[in-house]
mmCIF file of N, CA and C in Angstrom:
data_model
loop_
_atom_site.group_PDB
_atom_site.id
_atom_site.type_symbol
_atom_site.label_atom_id
_atom_site.label_comp_id
_atom_site.label_asym_id
_atom_site.label_seq_id
_atom_site.Cartn_x
_atom_site.Cartn_y
_atom_site.Cartn_z
ATOM 1 N N ASP A 1 78.316 105.061 105.808
ATOM 2 C CA ASP A 1 78.715 106.059 104.875
ATOM 3 C C ASP A 1 79.465 105.527 103.734
ATOM 4 N N GLN A 2 80.254 104.469 104.034
ATOM 5 C CA GLN A 2 81.147 103.986 102.837
ATOM 6 C C GLN A 2 80.390 103.484 101.736
ATOM 7 N N ALA A 3 79.181 102.880 101.851
ATOM 8 C CA ALA A 3 78.429 102.460 100.907
ATOM 9 C C ALA A 3 78.015 103.484 99.749
ATOM 10 N N ALA A 4 77.647 104.674 100.504
ATOM 11 C CA ALA A 4 77.213 105.794 99.635
ATOM 12 C C ALA A 4 78.160 106.823 99.277
ATOM 13 N N ILE A 5 79.388 106.584 99.611
ATOM 14 C CA ILE A 5 80.371 107.748 99.401
ATOM 15 C C ILE A 5 80.637 108.015 97.916
ATOM 16 N N PHE A 6 80.405 107.142 97.029
ATOM 17 C CA PHE A 6 80.663 107.287 95.533
ATOM 18 C C PHE A 6 79.332 107.642 94.896
ATOM 19 N N ASP A 7 78.296 107.911 95.587
ATOM 20 C CA ASP A 7 77.096 108.294 94.901
ATOM 21 C C ASP A 7 77.209 109.835 94.614
ATOM 22 N N ARG A 8 76.470 110.197 93.514
ATOM 23 C CA ARG A 8 76.519 111.565 93.201
ATOM 24 C C ARG A 8 75.850 112.509 94.212
ATOM 25 N N PHE A 9 76.560 113.543 94.509
ATOM 26 C CA PHE A 9 75.964 114.620 95.416
ATOM 27 C C PHE A 9 75.974 114.140 96.841
ATOM 28 N N TYR A 10 76.622 113.042 97.133
ATOM 29 C CA TYR A 10 76.725 112.557 98.582
ATOM 30 C C TYR A 10 77.911 113.373 99.302
ATOM 31 N N ARG A 11 77.672 113.891 100.432
ATOM 32 C CA ARG A 11 78.716 114.527 101.197
ATOM 33 C C ARG A 11 78.637 114.046 102.617
ATOM 34 N N VAL A 12 79.773 113.724 103.222
ATOM 35 C CA VAL A 12 79.951 113.484 104.540
ATOM 36 C C VAL A 12 79.789 114.679 105.578
ATOM 37 N N GLU A 13 78.941 114.629 106.454
ATOM 38 C CA GLU A 13 78.713 115.867 107.227
ATOM 39 C C GLU A 13 79.242 115.472 108.657
ATOM 40 N N ASN A 14 80.210 116.323 109.101
ATOM 41 C CA ASN A 14 80.756 116.246 110.367
ATOM 42 C C ASN A 14 81.683 117.530 110.770
ATOM 43 N N ARG A 15 82.317 117.550 111.892
ATOM 44 C CA ARG A 15 82.996 118.699 112.243
ATOM 45 C C ARG A 15 84.308 118.882 111.563
ATOM 46 N N VAL A 16 84.878 117.760 110.976
ATOM 47 C CA VAL A 16 86.142 117.793 110.469
ATOM 48 C C VAL A 16 86.128 118.515 109.099
ATOM 49 N N HIS A 17 85.158 118.356 108.439
ATOM 50 C CA HIS A 17 85.047 118.886 106.966
ATOM 51 C C HIS A 17 84.616 120.412 107.103
ATOM 52 N N THR A 18 85.414 121.186 106.709
ATOM 53 C CA THR A 18 85.212 122.667 106.677
ATOM 54 C C THR A 18 85.198 123.129 105.419
ATOM 55 N N LEU A 19 85.622 122.424 104.305
ATOM 56 C CA LEU A 19 85.516 123.001 102.829
ATOM 57 C C LEU A 19 84.089 122.497 102.308
ATOM 58 N N GLU A 20 83.512 123.301 101.449
ATOM 59 C CA GLU A 20 82.407 123.142 100.753
ATOM 60 C C GLU A 20 82.739 122.329 99.499
ATOM 61 N N GLY A 21 81.766 121.573 99.057
ATOM 62 C CA GLY A 21 81.897 120.788 97.733
ATOM 63 C C GLY A 21 80.508 120.508 97.162
ATOM 64 N N THR A 22 80.651 119.902 95.952
ATOM 65 C CA THR A 22 79.422 119.490 95.408
ATOM 66 C C THR A 22 79.130 118.003 95.528
ATOM 67 N N GLY A 23 80.020 117.340 96.217
ATOM 68 C CA GLY A 23 79.698 115.884 96.291
ATOM 69 C C GLY A 23 79.822 115.075 94.861
ATOM 70 N N LEU A 24 80.487 115.562 93.953
ATOM 71 C CA LEU A 24 80.495 114.850 92.666
ATOM 72 C C LEU A 24 81.933 114.259 92.356
ATOM 73 N N GLY A 25 83.012 114.712 93.136
ATOM 74 C CA GLY A 25 84.333 114.205 92.903
ATOM 75 C C GLY A 25 84.658 112.684 92.890
ATOM 76 N N LEU A 26 84.196 112.096 93.894
ATOM 77 C CA LEU A 26 84.173 110.699 94.097
ATOM 78 C C LEU A 26 83.430 109.886 93.044
ATOM 79 N N SER A 27 82.282 110.385 92.716
ATOM 80 C CA SER A 27 81.417 109.713 91.804
ATOM 81 C C SER A 27 82.091 109.711 90.407
ATOM 82 N N ILE A 28 82.697 110.986 89.967
ATOM 83 C CA ILE A 28 83.387 110.976 88.751
ATOM 84 C C ILE A 28 84.499 110.048 88.694
ATOM 85 N N VAL A 29 85.355 110.002 89.850
ATOM 86 C CA VAL A 29 86.388 109.101 89.825
ATOM 87 C C VAL A 29 86.021 107.635 89.577
ATOM 88 N N ARG A 30 84.935 107.247 90.394
ATOM 89 C CA ARG A 30 84.445 105.853 90.178
ATOM 90 C C ARG A 30 84.040 105.548 88.762
ATOM 91 N N ASN A 31 83.272 106.532 88.201
ATOM 92 C CA ASN A 31 82.777 106.415 86.847
ATOM 93 C C ASN A 31 83.949 106.230 85.867
ATOM 94 N N ILE A 32 85.021 106.898 85.894
ATOM 95 C CA ILE A 32 86.187 106.858 85.090
ATOM 96 C C ILE A 32 86.886 105.605 85.302
ATOM 97 N N LEU A 33 87.090 105.235 86.492
ATOM 98 C CA LEU A 33 87.740 103.774 86.814
ATOM 99 C C LEU A 33 86.818 102.630 86.235
ATOM 100 N N ASP A 34 85.541 102.708 86.446
ATOM 101 C CA ASP A 34 84.625 101.679 86.026
ATOM 102 C C ASP A 34 84.836 101.493 84.463
ATOM 103 N N LYS A 35 85.110 102.574 83.624
ATOM 104 C CA LYS A 35 85.318 102.413 82.351
ATOM 105 C C LYS A 35 86.595 101.786 81.875
ATOM 106 N N HIS A 36 87.529 101.673 82.953
ATOM 107 C CA HIS A 36 88.765 101.012 82.812
ATOM 108 C C HIS A 36 88.889 99.755 83.553
ATOM 109 N N HIS A 37 87.841 99.337 83.990
ATOM 110 C CA HIS A 37 87.699 98.161 84.671
ATOM 111 C C HIS A 37 88.471 98.105 85.924
ATOM 112 N N ALA A 38 88.757 99.104 86.611
ATOM 113 C CA ALA A 38 89.606 99.275 87.695
ATOM 114 C C ALA A 38 88.860 99.650 89.056
ATOM 115 N N PRO A 39 88.698 98.773 90.043
ATOM 116 C CA PRO A 39 87.900 99.183 91.176
ATOM 117 C C PRO A 39 88.652 100.199 92.024
ATOM 118 N N VAL A 40 87.997 101.116 92.618
ATOM 119 C CA VAL A 40 88.687 102.069 93.624
ATOM 120 C C VAL A 40 88.314 101.478 95.011
ATOM 121 N N ARG A 41 89.383 101.549 95.713
ATOM 122 C CA ARG A 41 89.254 100.964 97.123
ATOM 123 C C ARG A 41 89.527 102.034 98.087
ATOM 124 N N LEU A 42 89.109 101.727 99.465
ATOM 125 C CA LEU A 42 89.295 102.655 100.430
ATOM 126 C C LEU A 42 89.452 102.146 101.779
ATOM 127 N N VAL A 43 90.112 102.826 102.722
ATOM 128 C CA VAL A 43 90.305 102.433 104.003
ATOM 129 C C VAL A 43 89.922 103.614 104.850
ATOM 130 N N SER A 44 89.089 103.424 105.826
ATOM 131 C CA SER A 44 88.771 104.657 106.618
ATOM 132 C C SER A 44 88.812 104.510 108.074
ATOM 133 N N GLU A 45 89.255 105.391 108.769
ATOM 134 C CA GLU A 45 89.309 105.183 110.213
ATOM 135 C C GLU A 45 88.813 106.501 110.766
ATOM 136 N N LEU A 46 87.795 106.310 111.620
ATOM 137 C CA LEU A 46 87.092 107.460 112.269
ATOM 138 C C LEU A 46 87.951 108.206 113.065
ATOM 139 N N GLY A 47 87.831 109.542 112.778
ATOM 140 C CA GLY A 47 88.708 110.544 113.569
ATOM 141 C C GLY A 47 90.141 110.662 112.993
ATOM 142 N N VAL A 48 90.402 109.804 111.953
ATOM 143 C CA VAL A 48 91.955 109.790 111.430
ATOM 144 C C VAL A 48 91.757 110.244 109.964
ATOM 145 N N GLY A 49 90.934 109.599 109.204
ATOM 146 C CA GLY A 49 90.793 109.963 107.819
ATOM 147 C C GLY A 49 90.669 108.801 106.845
ATOM 148 N N THR A 50 90.631 109.122 105.662
ATOM 149 C CA THR A 50 90.347 107.917 104.552
ATOM 150 C C THR A 50 91.485 107.975 103.651
ATOM 151 N N THR A 51 91.797 106.791 103.126
ATOM 152 C CA THR A 51 92.808 106.729 102.053
ATOM 153 C C THR A 51 92.133 105.957 100.890
ATOM 154 N N PHE A 52 92.314 106.384 99.737
ATOM 155 C CA PHE A 52 91.593 105.897 98.477
ATOM 156 C C PHE A 52 92.817 105.394 97.590
ATOM 157 N N TRP A 53 92.646 104.316 96.821
ATOM 158 C CA TRP A 53 93.660 103.915 95.865
ATOM 159 C C TRP A 53 93.056 103.050 94.845
ATOM 160 N N PHE A 54 93.681 102.884 93.730
ATOM 161 C CA PHE A 54 93.181 102.197 92.680
ATOM 162 C C PHE A 54 94.432 101.785 91.820
ATOM 163 N N ASP A 55 94.372 100.771 90.935
ATOM 164 C CA ASP A 55 95.393 100.253 90.001
ATOM 165 C C ASP A 55 94.800 100.222 88.562
ATOM 166 N N LEU A 56 95.425 100.964 87.786
ATOM 167 C CA LEU A 56 95.142 100.896 86.395
ATOM 168 C C LEU A 56 96.159 99.925 85.519
ATOM 169 N N ASN A 57 95.597 99.088 84.645
ATOM 170 C CA ASN A 57 96.323 98.226 83.770
ATOM 171 C C ASN A 57 96.933 99.013 82.691
ATOM 172 N N ILE A 58 98.130 99.189 82.444
ATOM 173 C CA ILE A 58 98.869 100.024 81.533
ATOM 174 C C ILE A 58 99.295 99.141 80.304
ATOM 175 N N TYR A 59 99.111 97.904 80.355
ATOM 176 C CA TYR A 59 99.547 96.993 79.385
ATOM 177 C C TYR A 59 98.751 97.120 78.116
ATOM 178 N N GLN A 60 99.394 97.367 76.959
ATOM 179 C CA GLN A 60 98.814 97.636 75.578
ATOM 180 C C GLN A 60 99.019 96.315 74.864
ATOM 181 N N GLU A 61 98.232 95.509 74.737
ATOM 182 C CA GLU A 61 98.406 94.221 74.007
ATOM 183 C C GLU A 61 98.706 94.351 72.568
ATOM 184 N N ASP A 62 97.944 95.214 71.833
ATOM 185 C CA ASP A 62 98.283 95.331 70.394
ATOM 186 C C ASP A 62 99.668 95.898 70.199
ATOM 187 N N LEU A 63 100.139 96.836 70.908
ATOM 188 C CA LEU A 63 101.312 97.499 70.764
ATOM 189 C C LEU A 63 102.547 96.406 71.175
ATOM 190 N N ALA A 64 102.295 95.704 72.153
ATOM 191 C CA ALA A 64 103.204 94.643 72.572
ATOM 192 C C ALA A 64 103.337 93.611 71.528
ATOM 193 N N ARG A 65 102.289 93.153 71.071
ATOM 194 C CA ARG A 65 102.363 92.180 69.884
ATOM 195 C C ARG A 65 103.266 92.572 68.655
ATOM 196 N N LYS A 66 103.040 93.951 68.283
ATOM 197 C CA LYS A 66 103.817 94.422 67.192
ATOM 198 C C LYS A 66 105.196 94.436 67.583
ATOM 199 N N GLU A 67 105.557 94.897 68.715
ATOM 200 C CA GLU A 67 106.875 95.137 69.148
ATOM 201 C C GLU A 67 107.534 93.675 69.412
ATOM 202 N N VAL A 68 106.846 92.798 69.788
ATOM 203 C CA VAL A 68 107.352 91.395 70.006
ATOM 204 C C VAL A 68 107.664 90.839 68.538
ATOM 205 N N SER A 69 106.842 90.985 67.474
ATOM 206 C CA SER A 69 107.008 90.455 66.347
ATOM 207 C C SER A 69 108.174 91.222 65.592
ATOM 208 N N ASP A 70 108.536 92.446 65.872
ATOM 209 C CA ASP A 70 109.502 93.240 65.361
ATOM 210 C C ASP A 70 110.855 92.796 66.067
ATOM 211 N N LEU A 71 110.817 92.240 67.115
ATOM 212 C CA LEU A 71 111.920 91.750 67.964
ATOM 213 C C LEU A 71 112.160 90.394 68.061
ATOM 214 N N LYS A 72 111.427 89.589 67.277
ATOM 215 C CA LYS A 72 111.328 87.995 67.556
ATOM 216 C C LYS A 72 112.765 87.567 67.281
ATOM 217 N N CYS A 73 113.661 88.079 66.635
ATOM 218 C CA CYS A 73 115.013 87.435 66.610
ATOM 219 C C CYS A 73 115.809 87.814 67.882
ATOM 220 N N ASN A 74 115.412 88.636 68.816
ATOM 221 C CA ASN A 74 116.158 88.850 70.031
ATOM 222 C C ASN A 74 115.629 88.085 71.138
ATOM 223 N N SER A 75 116.414 87.023 71.623
ATOM 224 C CA SER A 75 115.846 86.242 72.592
ATOM 225 C C SER A 75 115.935 86.926 74.020
ATOM 226 N N ASN A 76 116.518 88.025 74.123
ATOM 227 C CA ASN A 76 116.667 88.663 75.430
ATOM 228 C C ASN A 76 115.639 89.873 75.598
ATOM 229 N N VAL A 77 114.417 89.518 75.284
ATOM 230 C CA VAL A 77 113.298 90.449 75.393
ATOM 231 C C VAL A 77 112.247 89.924 76.483
ATOM 232 N N GLY A 78 111.869 90.763 77.316
ATOM 233 C CA GLY A 78 110.890 90.286 78.270
ATOM 234 C C GLY A 78 109.584 91.167 78.296
ATOM 235 N N ILE A 79 108.379 90.623 78.684
ATOM 236 C CA ILE A 79 107.297 91.427 78.492
ATOM 237 C C ILE A 79 106.736 91.445 80.026
ATOM 238 N N ASP A 80 106.363 92.522 80.521
ATOM 239 C CA ASP A 80 105.944 92.762 81.804
ATOM 240 C C ASP A 80 104.786 93.858 81.843
ATOM 241 N N ALA A 81 104.331 94.169 82.980
ATOM 242 C CA ALA A 81 103.203 95.226 83.130
ATOM 243 C C ALA A 81 103.618 96.481 82.491
ATOM 244 N N VAL A 82 104.928 96.798 82.579
ATOM 245 C CA VAL A 82 105.510 98.045 82.205
ATOM 246 C C VAL A 82 105.572 98.007 80.632
ATOM 247 N N GLY A 83 105.683 96.931 80.005
ATOM 248 C CA GLY A 83 105.747 96.727 78.550
ATOM 249 C C GLY A 83 107.029 95.961 78.067
ATOM 250 N N LEU A 84 107.565 96.265 76.916
ATOM 251 C CA LEU A 84 108.640 95.497 76.574
ATOM 252 C C LEU A 84 109.988 96.144 77.091
ATOM 253 N N ARG A 85 110.922 95.314 77.491
ATOM 254 C CA ARG A 85 112.099 95.780 77.797
ATOM 255 C C ARG A 85 113.314 94.728 77.508
ATOM 256 N N SER A 86 114.367 95.279 77.232
ATOM 257 C CA SER A 86 115.486 94.207 76.936
ATOM 258 C C SER A 86 116.049 93.749 78.155
ATOM 259 N N LEU A 87 116.289 92.469 78.270
ATOM 260 C CA LEU A 87 116.897 91.897 79.523
ATOM 261 C C LEU A 87 118.513 91.832 79.460
ATOM 262 N N GLU A 88 119.040 92.517 78.557
ATOM 263 C CA GLU A 88 120.563 92.549 78.529
ATOM 264 C C GLU A 88 120.965 93.684 79.536
#
């Protein structure tokens, strides 16, 4: 089932699932994340449930370059995944 779970209109059929759906949700999620080059991962345990997660890169290179050039005289500036921040 895990190979097909992101296919459009795919639905897992078992006694646990009592809500109806279209089977589009995870397909839409994967499509959006593919456009951001971010894989969606899952861990599933029969009878327990499934956990989904993903990581999005929030670093904005062009913005960071501009801010670094604006702050080039300040030696206490660091760049990380969150962006620019003062190290003071």
